[in-house]
Coordinates of C-alpha atoms in Angstrom, one line a residue:
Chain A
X244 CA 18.7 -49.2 8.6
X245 CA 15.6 -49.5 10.7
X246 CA 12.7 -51.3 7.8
X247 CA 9.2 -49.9 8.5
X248 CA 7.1 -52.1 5.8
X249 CA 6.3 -50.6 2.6
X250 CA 3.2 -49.2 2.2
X251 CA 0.1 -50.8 -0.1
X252 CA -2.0 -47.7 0.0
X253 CA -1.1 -43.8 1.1
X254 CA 1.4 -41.0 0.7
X255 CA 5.1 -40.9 1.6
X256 CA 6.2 -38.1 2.0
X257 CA 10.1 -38.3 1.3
X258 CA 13.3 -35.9 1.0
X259 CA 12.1 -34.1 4.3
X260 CA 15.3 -31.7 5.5
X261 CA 16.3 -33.4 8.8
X262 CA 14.7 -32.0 11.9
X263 CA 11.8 -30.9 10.0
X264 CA 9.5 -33.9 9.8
X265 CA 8.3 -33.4 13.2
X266 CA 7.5 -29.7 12.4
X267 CA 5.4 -31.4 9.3
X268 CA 3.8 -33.7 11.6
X269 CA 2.5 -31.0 14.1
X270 CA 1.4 -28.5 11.3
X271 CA -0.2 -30.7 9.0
X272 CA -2.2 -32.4 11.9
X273 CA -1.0 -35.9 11.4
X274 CA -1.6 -36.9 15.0
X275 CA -5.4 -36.8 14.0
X276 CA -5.4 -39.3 11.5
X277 CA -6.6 -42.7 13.0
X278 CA -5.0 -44.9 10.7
X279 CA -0.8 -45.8 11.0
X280 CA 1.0 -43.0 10.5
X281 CA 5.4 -43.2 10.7
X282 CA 7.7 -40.3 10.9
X283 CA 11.5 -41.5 10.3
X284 CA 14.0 -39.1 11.7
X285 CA 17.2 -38.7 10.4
X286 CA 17.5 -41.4 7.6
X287 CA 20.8 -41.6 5.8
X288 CA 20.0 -39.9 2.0
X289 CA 22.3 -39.3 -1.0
X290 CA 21.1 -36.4 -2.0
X291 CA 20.4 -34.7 2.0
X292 CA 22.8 -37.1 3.7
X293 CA 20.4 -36.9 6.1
X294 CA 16.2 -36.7 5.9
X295 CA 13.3 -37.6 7.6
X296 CA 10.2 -39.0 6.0
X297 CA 6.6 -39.5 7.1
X298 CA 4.3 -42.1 6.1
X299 CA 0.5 -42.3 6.2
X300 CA -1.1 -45.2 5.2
X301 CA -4.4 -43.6 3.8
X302 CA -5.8 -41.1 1.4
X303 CA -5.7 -38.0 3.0
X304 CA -6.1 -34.1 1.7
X305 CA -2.6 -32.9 2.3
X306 CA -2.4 -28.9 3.3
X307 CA 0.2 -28.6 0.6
X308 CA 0.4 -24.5 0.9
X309 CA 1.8 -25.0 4.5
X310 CA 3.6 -28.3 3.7
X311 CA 5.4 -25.5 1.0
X312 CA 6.1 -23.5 3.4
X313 CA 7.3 -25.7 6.0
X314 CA 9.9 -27.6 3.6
X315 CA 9.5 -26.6 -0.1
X316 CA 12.2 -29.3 -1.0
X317 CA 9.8 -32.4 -0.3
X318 CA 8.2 -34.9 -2.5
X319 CA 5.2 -36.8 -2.1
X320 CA 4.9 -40.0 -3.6
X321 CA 1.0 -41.3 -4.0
X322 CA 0.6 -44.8 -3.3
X323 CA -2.1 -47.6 -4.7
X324 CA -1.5 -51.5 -4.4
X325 CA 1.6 -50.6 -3.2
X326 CA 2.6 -49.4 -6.5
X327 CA 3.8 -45.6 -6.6
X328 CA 0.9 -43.9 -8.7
X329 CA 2.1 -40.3 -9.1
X330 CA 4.9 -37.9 -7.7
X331 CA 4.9 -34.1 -6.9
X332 CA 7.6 -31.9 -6.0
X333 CA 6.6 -29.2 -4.0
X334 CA 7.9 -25.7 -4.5
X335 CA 7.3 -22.7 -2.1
X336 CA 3.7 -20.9 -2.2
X337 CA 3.4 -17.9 -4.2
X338 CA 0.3 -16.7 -2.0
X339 CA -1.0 -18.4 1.2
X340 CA -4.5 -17.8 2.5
X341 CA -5.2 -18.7 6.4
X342 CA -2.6 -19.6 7.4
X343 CA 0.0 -16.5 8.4
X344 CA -1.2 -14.1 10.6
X345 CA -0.7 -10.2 10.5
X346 CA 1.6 -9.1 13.2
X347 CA 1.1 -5.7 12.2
X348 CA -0.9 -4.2 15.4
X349 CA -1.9 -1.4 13.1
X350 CA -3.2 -3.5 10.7
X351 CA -7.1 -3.8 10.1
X352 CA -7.2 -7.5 10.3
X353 CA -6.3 -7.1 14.3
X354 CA -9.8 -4.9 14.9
X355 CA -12.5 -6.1 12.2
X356 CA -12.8 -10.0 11.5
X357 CA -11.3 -10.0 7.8
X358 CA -11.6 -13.8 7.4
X359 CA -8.9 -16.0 6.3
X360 CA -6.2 -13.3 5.3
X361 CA -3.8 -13.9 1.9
X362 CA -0.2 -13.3 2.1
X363 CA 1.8 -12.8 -1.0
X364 CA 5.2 -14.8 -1.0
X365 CA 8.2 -11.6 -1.0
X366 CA 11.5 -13.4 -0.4
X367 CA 11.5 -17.0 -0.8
X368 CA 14.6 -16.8 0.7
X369 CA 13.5 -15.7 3.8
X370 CA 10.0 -17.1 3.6
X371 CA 8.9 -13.1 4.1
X372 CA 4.7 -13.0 2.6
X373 CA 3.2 -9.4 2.4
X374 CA -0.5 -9.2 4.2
X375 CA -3.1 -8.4 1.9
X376 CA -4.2 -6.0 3.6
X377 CA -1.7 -3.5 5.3
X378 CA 1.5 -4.5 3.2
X379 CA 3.7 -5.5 6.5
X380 CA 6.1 -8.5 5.8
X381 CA 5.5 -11.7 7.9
X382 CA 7.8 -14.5 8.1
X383 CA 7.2 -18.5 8.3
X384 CA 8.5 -19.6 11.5
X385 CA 6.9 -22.9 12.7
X386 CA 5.4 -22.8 15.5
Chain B
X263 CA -12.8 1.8 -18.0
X264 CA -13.4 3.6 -14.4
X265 CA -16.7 3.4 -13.4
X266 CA -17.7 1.5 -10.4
X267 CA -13.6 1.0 -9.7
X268 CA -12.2 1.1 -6.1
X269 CA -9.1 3.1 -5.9
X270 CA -7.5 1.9 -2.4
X271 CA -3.8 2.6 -3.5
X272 CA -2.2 3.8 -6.8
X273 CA -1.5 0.6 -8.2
X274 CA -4.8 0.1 -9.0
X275 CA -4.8 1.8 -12.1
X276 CA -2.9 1.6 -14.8
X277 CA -0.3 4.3 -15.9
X278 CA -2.9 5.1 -18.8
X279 CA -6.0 4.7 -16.5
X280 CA -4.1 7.3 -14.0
X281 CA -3.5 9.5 -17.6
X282 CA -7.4 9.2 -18.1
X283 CA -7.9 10.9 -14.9
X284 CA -5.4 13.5 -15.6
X285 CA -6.6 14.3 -19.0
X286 CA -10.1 14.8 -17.5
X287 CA -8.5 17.3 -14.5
X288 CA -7.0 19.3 -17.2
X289 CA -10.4 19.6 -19.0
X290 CA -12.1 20.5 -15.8
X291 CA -9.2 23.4 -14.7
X292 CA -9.9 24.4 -18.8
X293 CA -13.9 24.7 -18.6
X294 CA -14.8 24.4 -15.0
X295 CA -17.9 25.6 -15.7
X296 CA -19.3 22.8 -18.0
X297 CA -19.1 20.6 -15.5
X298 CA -21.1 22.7 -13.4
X299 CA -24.1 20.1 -13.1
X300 CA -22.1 16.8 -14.2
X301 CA -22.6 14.8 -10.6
X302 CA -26.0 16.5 -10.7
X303 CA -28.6 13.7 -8.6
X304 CA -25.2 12.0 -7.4
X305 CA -24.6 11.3 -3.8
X306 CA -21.0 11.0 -2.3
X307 CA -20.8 9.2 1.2
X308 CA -17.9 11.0 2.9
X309 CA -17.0 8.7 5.9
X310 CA -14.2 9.9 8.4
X311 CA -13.1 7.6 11.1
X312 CA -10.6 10.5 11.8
X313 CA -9.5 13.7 11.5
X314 CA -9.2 15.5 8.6
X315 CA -9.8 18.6 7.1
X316 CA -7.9 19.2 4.1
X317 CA -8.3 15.7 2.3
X318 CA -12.5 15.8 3.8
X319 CA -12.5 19.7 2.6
X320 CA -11.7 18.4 -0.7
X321 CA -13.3 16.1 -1.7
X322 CA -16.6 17.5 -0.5
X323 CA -15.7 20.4 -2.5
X324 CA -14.5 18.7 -5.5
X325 CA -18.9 16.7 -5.4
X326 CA -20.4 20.1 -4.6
X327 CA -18.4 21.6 -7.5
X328 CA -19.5 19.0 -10.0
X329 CA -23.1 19.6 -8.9
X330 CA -23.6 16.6 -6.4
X331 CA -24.3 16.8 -3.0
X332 CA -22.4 15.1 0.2
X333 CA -23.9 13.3 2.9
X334 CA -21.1 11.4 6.1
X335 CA -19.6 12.4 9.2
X336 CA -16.2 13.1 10.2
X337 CA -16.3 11.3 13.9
X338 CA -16.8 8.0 14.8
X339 CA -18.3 9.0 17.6
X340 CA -21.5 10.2 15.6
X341 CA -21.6 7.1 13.3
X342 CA -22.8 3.6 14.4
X343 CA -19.7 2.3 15.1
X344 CA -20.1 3.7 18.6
X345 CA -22.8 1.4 19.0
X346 CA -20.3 -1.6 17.7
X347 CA -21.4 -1.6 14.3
X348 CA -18.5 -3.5 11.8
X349 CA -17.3 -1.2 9.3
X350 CA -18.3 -3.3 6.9
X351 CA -21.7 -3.3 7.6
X352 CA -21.7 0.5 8.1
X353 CA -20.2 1.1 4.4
X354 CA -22.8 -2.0 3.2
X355 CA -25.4 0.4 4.3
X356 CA -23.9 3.2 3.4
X357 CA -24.1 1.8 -0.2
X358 CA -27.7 1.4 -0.2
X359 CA -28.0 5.2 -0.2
X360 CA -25.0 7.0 -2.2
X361 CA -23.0 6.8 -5.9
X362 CA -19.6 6.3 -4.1
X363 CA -18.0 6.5 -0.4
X364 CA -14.9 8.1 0.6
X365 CA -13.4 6.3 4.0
X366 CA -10.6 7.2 6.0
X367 CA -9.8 5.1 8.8
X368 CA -6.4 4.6 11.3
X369 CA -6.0 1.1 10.9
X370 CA -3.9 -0.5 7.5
X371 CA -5.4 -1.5 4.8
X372 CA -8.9 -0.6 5.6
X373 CA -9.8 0.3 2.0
X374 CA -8.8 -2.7 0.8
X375 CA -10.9 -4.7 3.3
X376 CA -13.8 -2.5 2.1
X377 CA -13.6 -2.6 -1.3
X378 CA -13.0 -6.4 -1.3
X379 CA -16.8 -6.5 0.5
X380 CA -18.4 -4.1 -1.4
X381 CA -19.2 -4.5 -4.7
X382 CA -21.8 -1.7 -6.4
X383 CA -20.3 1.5 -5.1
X384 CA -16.5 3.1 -5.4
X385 CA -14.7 3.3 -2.5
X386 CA -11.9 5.8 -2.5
X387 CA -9.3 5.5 0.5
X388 CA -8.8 9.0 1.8
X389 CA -5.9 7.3 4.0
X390 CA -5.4 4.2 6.2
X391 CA -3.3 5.4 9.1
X392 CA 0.4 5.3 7.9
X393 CA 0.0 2.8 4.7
X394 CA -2.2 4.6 1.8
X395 CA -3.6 7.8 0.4
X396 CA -3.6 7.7 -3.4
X397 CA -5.6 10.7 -3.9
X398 CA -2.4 12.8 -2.5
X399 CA -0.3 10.3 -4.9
X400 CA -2.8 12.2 -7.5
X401 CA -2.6 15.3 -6.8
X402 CA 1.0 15.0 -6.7
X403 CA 1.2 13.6 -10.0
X404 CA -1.4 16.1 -11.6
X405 CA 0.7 19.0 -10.1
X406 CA 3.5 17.6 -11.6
X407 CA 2.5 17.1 -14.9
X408 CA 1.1 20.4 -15.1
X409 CA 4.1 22.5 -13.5
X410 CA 6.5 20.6 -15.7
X411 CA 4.5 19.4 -18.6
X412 CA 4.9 15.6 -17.7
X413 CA 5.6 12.9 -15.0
X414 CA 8.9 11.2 -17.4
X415 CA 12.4 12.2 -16.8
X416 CA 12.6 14.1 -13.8
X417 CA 15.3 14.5 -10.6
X418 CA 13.0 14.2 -7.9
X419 CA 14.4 15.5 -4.6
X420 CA 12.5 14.4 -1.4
X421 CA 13.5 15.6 2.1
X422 CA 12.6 15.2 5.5
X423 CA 11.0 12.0 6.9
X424 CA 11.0 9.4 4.6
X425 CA 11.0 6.6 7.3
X426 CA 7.4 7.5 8.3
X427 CA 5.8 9.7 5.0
X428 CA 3.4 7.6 3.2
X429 CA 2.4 10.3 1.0
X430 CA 6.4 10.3 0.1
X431 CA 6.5 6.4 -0.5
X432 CA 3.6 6.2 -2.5
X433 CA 4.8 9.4 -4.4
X434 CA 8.4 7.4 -5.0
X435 CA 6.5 4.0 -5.9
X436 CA 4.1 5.7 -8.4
X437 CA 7.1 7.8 -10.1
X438 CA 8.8 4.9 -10.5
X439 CA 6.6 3.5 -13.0
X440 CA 7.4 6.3 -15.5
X441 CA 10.6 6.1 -17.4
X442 CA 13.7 8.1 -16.7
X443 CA 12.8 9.5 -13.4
X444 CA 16.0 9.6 -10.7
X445 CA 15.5 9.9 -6.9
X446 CA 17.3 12.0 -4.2
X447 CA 16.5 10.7 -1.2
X448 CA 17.7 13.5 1.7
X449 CA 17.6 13.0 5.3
X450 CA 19.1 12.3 8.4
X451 CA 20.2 8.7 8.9
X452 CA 17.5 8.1 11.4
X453 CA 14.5 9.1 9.1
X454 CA 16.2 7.3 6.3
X455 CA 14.0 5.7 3.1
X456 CA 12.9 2.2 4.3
X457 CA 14.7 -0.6 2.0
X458 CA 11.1 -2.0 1.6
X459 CA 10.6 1.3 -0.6
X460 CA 14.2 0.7 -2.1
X461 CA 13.4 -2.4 -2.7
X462 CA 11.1 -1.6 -5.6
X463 CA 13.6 0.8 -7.6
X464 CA 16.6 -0.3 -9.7
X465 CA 20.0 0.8 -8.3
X466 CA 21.3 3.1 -10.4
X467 CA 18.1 5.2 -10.1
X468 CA 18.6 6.2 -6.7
X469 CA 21.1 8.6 -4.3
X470 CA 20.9 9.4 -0.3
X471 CA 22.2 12.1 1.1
X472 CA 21.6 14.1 4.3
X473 CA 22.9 17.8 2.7
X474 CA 20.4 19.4 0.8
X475 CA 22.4 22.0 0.2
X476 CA 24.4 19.5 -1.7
X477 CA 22.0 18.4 -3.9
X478 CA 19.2 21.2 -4.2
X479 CA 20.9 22.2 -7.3
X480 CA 20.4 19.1 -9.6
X481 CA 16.8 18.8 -9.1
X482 CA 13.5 19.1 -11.2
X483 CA 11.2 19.0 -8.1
X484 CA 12.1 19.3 -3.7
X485 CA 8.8 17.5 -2.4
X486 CA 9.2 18.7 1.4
X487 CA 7.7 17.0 4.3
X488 CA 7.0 17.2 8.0
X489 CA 8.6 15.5 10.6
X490 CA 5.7 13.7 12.4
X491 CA 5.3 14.6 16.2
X492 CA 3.2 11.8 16.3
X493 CA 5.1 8.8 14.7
X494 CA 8.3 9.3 17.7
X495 CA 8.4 7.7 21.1
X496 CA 10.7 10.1 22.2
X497 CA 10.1 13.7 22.5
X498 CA 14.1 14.9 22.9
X499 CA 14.4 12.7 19.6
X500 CA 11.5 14.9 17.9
X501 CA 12.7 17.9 18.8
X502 CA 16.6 17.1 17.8
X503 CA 15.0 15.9 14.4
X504 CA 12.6 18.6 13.3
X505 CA 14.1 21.2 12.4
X506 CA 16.9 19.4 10.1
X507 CA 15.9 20.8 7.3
X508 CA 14.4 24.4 6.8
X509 CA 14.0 25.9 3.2
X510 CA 14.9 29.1 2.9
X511 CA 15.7 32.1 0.7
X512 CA 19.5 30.9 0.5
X513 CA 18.7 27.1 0.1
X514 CA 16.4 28.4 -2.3
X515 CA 19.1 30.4 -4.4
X516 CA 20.9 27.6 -5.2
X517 CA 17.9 26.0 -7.0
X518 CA 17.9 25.3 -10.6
X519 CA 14.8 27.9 -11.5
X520 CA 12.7 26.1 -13.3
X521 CA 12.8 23.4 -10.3
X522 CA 9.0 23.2 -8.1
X523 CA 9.0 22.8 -4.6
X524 CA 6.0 20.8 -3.3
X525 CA 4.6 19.5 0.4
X526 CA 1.6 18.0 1.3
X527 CA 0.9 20.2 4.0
X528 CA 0.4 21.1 7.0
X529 CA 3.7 22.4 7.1
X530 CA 5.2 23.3 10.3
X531 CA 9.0 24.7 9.9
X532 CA 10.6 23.4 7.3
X533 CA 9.5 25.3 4.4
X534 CA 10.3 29.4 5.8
X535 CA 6.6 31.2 5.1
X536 CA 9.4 33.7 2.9
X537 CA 9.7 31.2 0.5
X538 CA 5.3 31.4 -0.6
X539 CA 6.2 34.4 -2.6
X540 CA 8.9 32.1 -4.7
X541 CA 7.3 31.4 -8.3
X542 CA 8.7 28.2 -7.8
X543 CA 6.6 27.4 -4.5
X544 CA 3.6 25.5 -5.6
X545 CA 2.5 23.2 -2.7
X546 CA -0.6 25.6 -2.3
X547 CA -1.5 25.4 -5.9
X548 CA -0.9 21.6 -5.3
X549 CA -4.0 22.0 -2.7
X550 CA -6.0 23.5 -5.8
X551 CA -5.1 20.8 -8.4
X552 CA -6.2 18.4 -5.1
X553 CA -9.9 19.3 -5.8
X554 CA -9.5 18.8 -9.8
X555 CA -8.0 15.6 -9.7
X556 CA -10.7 14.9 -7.0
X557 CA -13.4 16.1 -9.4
X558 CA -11.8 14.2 -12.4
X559 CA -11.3 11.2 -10.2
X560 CA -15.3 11.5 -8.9
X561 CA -16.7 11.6 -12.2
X562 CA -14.7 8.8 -13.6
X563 CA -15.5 6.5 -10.7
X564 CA -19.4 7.7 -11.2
X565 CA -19.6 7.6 -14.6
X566 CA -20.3 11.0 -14.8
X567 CA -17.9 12.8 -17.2
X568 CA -20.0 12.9 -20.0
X569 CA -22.8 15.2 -18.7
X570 CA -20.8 18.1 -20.0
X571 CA -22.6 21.0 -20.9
X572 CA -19.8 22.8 -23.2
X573 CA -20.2 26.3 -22.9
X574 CA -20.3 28.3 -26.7
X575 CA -16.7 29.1 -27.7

């Protein structure tokens, strides 16, 4: 397996569905950090048989609503003195707030500026959020 | 507690906040006249960003009847969003000057954009183009209650377009939250109740059909409605569809006859004009019990239903 070393301070973020770390890495932005920052694609797993993983070897605010959204089935392991401080498992967003947009051309939010506009989580099957405003059903696709 | 609320769709109140309008409507239809003066000094801001007579009629009647007086306009065109004033900023203002604002607007979930910006007068949402328009929802509910002495319990027939009737979804969604009430959902397979709207009702408490005569004699209420011109691309597809469903003397024979028949009106063909002189017509006593639940809904959101003068028994 290929060895990327192990981090002394950061955030993995691990059990990534394969084919979705790159989707991760675009939506959450990584590609502005300036400090290292690894995605591993398709890493053999136990539990996925296959996952990708991202590291980034700094403290950063992680957009966990889209990271949710993206792939509720992650975990993100915090990092200090390359000892693992803490651990959260992420589950899908009940509500989201900027960052779904209404495709509902009747809706108000396409004529008067609403400001960032809450969706509330529907199916979490689907990944299907009602708009706050005119009810419509929007679904997560990365983009 | 009411006063100062929004109401931008049903669900804002509670079943016993809805029951606190309704008890106050019935009080109002009892003693009209004691509440002759109640909005007395109150302002209502009636602002139409489209047409609309009957809803507009009403509520200006239902403030001028409590003693208030009405200020507003019923085209954009004559308001400041011609000169590309936000809406927000026009009700903002508009809020510097009256005790509560009536909007109706085409675009979804205006109201609700509204009301999140403004905080120190009602806003009542008189309809956002195809989503919302509670105060039907009321009016529906109040004519219920009083032609059949509750809203629990009932068969509730509704025909025509349900794919496109937002006074019929919200009507469904708000009946829904009393107990025992069963749904007949009749139409042609292309104006069929959306499984959005399905979506909120058990199962078992639900039937389609597209035979009214089939049905027609099982129910408590028929809520008619109008097959919307103006929601089809097609015209051939309009035409084919409009005239599914006509009541008429016949249909009406085979009605239980203590069941209502109610529509929000305009109606175009598919109530038969022969069928007004049924006792069991009321969809133009639902216009009247419009402007009570109006009044009842004004004074609540005002604060106003105190300054009763009760007349001498």
């Amino acid at each position: 397996m290929l060895n990327v070393a192990k981090l002394k301070k950061g955030i993995v973020i691990d059990h990534i569905n394969a084919g979705k770390g790159f989707d991760i890495y675009k939506e959450l932005h990584l590609n502005d950090i300036d400090d290292a920052v690894v995605l591993m694609k398709g890493l053999p797993s136990k539990k996925l048989g296959k996952k990708d993983m991202i590291k980034i070897e700094t403290d950063v605010e992680l957009d966990m609503d889209v990271l949710g959204l993206i792939d509720p089935d992650v975990t993100i392991n915090y990092v200090a003195d390359g000892e693992l401080i803490s651990k959260v498992k992420l589950t899908l967003p009940k509500k989201v707030t900027g960052i779904l947009e209404c495709k509902n051309p009747r809706c108000i939010s396409q004529y008067e500026h609403t400001g960032p506009i809450t969706f509330y989580l529907v199916d979490p099957k689907t990944k299907t959020y009602r708009c706050e405003y005119c009810d419509s059903y929007t679904t997560f696709r990365s983009r | 507690m009411l006063k100062g609320r929004h109401l931008t769709e049903p669900g804002d109140f509670t079943l016993e906040e809805l029951d606190e309008v309704f008890d106050l409507a019935d009080d109002i239809i009892e003693h009209e006249e004691d509440y002759l003066d109640a909005a007395h000094g109150k302002l209502l801001a009636t602002l139409f960003y489209e047409p609309s007579t009957r809803t507009r009629f009403s509520f200006e009647a239902a403030m001028l009847r409590l003693g208030g007086q009405v200020i507003g306009f019923s085209d954009p065109k004559a308001s400041s969003a011609a000169k590309g004033e936000s809406l927000t900023d026009t009700v903002r203002t508009v809020s510097c000057y009256a005790d509560a604002a009536v909007l109706r607007h085409p675009r979804e979930g205006t109201a609700h954009l509204v009301a999140k910006t403004i905080t120190d007068m009602p806003i009542i949402n008189a309809g956002d183009g195809g989503h919302e328009h509670p105060t039907q929802t009321l009016t529906d509910l109040l004519t219920i209650r009083h032609e059949l002495g509750s809203c629990d319990n009932k068969v509730v027939g509704v025909c025509g377009d349900l794919l496109f009737g937002r006074t019929i979804h919200s009507l469904v969604k708000t009946l829904n939250r009393y107990s025992g009430n069963k749904f007949v959902f009749i139409s042609p397979k292309e104006l069929c109740m959306p499984e959005h709207i399905k979506a909120h009702l058990a199962p078992d408490s639900y039937v389609e059909t597209d035979s009214l005569d089939d049905v027609i004699g099982d129910l408590d209420i028929l809520y008619m409605s109008r097959v919307q011109r103006e929601r089809f691309v097609s015209e051939e597809e309009y035409i084919r569809l409009k005239d599914y469903y006509i009541l008429d003397h016949n249909k009406m024979k085979h009605a239980r006859p203590d069941m209502i028949v109610m529509h929000p009106l305009p109606r175009v063909n598919e109530i038969a004009v022969e069928v007004d002189k049924d006792p069991r017509a009321k969809y133009f006593d639902q216009a009247k019990y419009g402007m009570y639940v109006r009044m009842a809904l004004l004074s609540k959101l005002m604060g106003v239903e105190n300054n009763v003068k009760r007349s001498e028994a």
